[in-house]
CSV table of C-alpha atoms and ligand atoms in Angstrom, one decimal:
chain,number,residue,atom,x,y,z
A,1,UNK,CA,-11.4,0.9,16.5
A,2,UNK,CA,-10.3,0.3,12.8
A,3,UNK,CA,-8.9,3.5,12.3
A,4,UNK,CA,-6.0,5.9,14.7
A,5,UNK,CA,-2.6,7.0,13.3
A,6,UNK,CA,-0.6,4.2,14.7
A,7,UNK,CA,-1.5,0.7,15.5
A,8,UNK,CA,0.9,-1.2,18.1
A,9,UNK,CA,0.1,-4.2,16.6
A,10,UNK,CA,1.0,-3.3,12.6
A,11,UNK,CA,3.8,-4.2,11.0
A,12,UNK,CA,3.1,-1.6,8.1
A,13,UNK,CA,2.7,1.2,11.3
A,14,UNK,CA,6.2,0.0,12.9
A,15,UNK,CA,7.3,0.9,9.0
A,16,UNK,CA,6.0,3.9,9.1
A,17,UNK,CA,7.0,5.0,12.4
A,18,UNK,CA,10.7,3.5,11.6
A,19,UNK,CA,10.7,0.8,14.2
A,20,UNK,CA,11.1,-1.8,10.7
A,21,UNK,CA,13.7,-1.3,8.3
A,22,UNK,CA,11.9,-1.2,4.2
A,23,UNK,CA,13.1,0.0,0.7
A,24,UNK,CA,12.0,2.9,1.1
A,25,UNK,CA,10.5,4.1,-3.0
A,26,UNK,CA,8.4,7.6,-1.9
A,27,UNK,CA,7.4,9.3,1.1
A,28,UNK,CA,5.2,11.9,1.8
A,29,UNK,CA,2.8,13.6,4.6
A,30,UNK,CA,-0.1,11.0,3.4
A,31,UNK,CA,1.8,8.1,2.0
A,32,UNK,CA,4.4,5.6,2.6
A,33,UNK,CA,5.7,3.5,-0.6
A,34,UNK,CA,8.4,1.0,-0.4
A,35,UNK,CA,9.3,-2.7,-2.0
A,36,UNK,CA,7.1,-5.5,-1.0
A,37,UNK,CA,9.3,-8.2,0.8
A,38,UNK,CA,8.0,-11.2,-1.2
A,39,UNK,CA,7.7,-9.6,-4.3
A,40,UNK,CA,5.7,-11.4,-6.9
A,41,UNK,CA,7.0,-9.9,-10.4
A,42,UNK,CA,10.1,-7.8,-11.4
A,43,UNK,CA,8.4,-5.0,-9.6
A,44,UNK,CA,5.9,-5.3,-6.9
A,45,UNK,CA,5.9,-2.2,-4.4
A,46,UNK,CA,3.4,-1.3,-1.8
A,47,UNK,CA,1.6,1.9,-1.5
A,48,UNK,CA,0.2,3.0,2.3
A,49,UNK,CA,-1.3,5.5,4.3
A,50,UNK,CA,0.5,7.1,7.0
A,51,UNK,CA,-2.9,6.3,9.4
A,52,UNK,CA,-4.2,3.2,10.1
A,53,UNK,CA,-7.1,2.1,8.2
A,54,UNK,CA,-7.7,-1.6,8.6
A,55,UNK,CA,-8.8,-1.9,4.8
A,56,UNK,CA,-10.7,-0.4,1.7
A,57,UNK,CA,-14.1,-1.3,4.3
A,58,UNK,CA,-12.6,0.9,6.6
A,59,UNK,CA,-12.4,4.0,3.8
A,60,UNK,CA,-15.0,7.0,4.3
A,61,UNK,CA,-15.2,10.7,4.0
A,62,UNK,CA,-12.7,11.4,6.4
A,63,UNK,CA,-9.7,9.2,5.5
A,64,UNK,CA,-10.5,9.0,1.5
A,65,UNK,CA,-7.8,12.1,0.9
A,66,UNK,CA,-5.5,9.1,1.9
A,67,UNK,CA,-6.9,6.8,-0.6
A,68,UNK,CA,-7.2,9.7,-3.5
A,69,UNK,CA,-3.5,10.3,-3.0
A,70,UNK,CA,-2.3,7.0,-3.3
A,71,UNK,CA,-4.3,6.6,-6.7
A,72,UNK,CA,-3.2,10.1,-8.1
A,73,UNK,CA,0.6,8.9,-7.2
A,74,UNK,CA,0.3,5.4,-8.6
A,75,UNK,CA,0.8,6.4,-12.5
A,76,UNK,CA,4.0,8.7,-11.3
A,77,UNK,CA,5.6,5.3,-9.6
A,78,UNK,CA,4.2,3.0,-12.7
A,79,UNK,CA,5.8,5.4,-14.5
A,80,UNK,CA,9.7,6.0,-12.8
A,81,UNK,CA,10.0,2.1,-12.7
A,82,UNK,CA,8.9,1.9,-16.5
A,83,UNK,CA,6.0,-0.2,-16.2
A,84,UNK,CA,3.5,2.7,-16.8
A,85,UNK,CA,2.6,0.3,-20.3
A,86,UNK,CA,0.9,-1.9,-18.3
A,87,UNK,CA,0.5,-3.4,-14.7
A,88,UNK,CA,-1.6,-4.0,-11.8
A,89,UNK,CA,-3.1,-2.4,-9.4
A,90,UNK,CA,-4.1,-4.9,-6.3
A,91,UNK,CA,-6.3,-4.4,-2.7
A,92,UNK,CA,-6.7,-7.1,-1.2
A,93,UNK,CA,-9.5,-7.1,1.9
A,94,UNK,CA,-10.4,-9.6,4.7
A,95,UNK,CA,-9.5,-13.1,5.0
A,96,UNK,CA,-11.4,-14.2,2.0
A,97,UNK,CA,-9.8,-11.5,-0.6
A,98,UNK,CA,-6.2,-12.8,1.0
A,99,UNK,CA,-5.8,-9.6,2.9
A,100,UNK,CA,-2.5,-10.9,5.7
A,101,UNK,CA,-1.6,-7.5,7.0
A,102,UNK,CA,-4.5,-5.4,8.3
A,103,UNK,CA,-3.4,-2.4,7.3
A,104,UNK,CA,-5.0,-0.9,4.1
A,105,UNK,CA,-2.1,-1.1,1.3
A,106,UNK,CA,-2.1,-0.9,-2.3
A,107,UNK,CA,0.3,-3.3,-4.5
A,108,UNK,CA,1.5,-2.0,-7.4
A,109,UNK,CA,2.7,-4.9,-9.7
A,110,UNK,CA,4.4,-5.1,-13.1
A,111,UNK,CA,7.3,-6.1,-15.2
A,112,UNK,CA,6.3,-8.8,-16.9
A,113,UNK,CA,3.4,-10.3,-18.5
A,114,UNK,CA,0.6,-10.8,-15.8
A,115,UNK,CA,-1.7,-13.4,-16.1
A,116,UNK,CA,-5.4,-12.9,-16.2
A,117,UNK,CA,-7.4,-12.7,-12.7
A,118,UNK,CA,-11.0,-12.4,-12.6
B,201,LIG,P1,-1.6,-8.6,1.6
B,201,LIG,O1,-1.4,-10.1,1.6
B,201,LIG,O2,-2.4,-8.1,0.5
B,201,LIG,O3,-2.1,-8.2,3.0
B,201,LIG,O4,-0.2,-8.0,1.3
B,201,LIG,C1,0.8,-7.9,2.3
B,201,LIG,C2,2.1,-7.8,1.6
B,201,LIG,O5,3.0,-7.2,2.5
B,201,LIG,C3,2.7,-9.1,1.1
B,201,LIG,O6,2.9,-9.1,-0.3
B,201,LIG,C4,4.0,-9.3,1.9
B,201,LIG,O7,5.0,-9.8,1.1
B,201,LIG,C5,4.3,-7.8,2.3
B,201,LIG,N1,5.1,-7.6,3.5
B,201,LIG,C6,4.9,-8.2,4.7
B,201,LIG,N2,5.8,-7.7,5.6
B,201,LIG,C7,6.6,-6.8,4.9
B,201,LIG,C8,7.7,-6.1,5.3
B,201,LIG,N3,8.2,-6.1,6.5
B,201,LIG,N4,8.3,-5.3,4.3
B,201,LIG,C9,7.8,-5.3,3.0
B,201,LIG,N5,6.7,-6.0,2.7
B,201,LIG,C10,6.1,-6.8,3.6
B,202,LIG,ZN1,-1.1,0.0,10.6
């Protein structure tokens, strides 16, 4: 099953659900923000949804109010940390597209100048 509200096995559910400490940056009923561990530029925070969805495959017309929100709260985060000039806006999926936790996240990265990807 790629989609149920919590996943045993998910470190991004154990966030959610508390049983992992994070920098905590927004909260809601639909999303979960906070800053990625590793971060890869001044600011790098991850954007996730409070049910499990394995990964942008996983996204249909029953969990995309999940996905929607994210996006429509990005420019408001881009925005309070000051990067809403310009930064990136990352998914990564499956093995190939670098995806290491199966849980479907979006990173939000910026602060500096980023070089091209493509
Ligand atoms: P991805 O490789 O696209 O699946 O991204 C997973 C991201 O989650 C990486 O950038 C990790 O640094 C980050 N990460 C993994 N575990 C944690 C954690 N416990 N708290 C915050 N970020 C994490
Ligand atoms: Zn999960």
């Amino acid at each position: 099953m790629s989609e149920h509200t919590h996943n045993s096995d998910c470190v991004f559910c154990k966030i959610i659900n508390g049983e992992i400490p994070s920098r905590k940056v927004y909260e809601d009923d639909k999303i979960l923000v906070f800053h990625d561990i590793n971060p890869s530029a001044p600011v790098h925070i991850l954007c996730v949804t409070k049910i499990h969805i394995d990964s942008l495959n996983e996204v249909n017309s029953e969990n995309i109010s999940y996905v929607s929100h994210i996006l429509e709260k990005i420019p408001e985060f881009a925005k309070s940390f000051g990067i809403d000039g310009g930064y990136r806006v990352v998914t990564n999926i499956g093995e190939d597209g670098g995806q290491s936790v199966k849980h479907l996240h979006f990173h939000v990265i910026g602060g500096k100048k980023l070089g091209y990807i493509g």
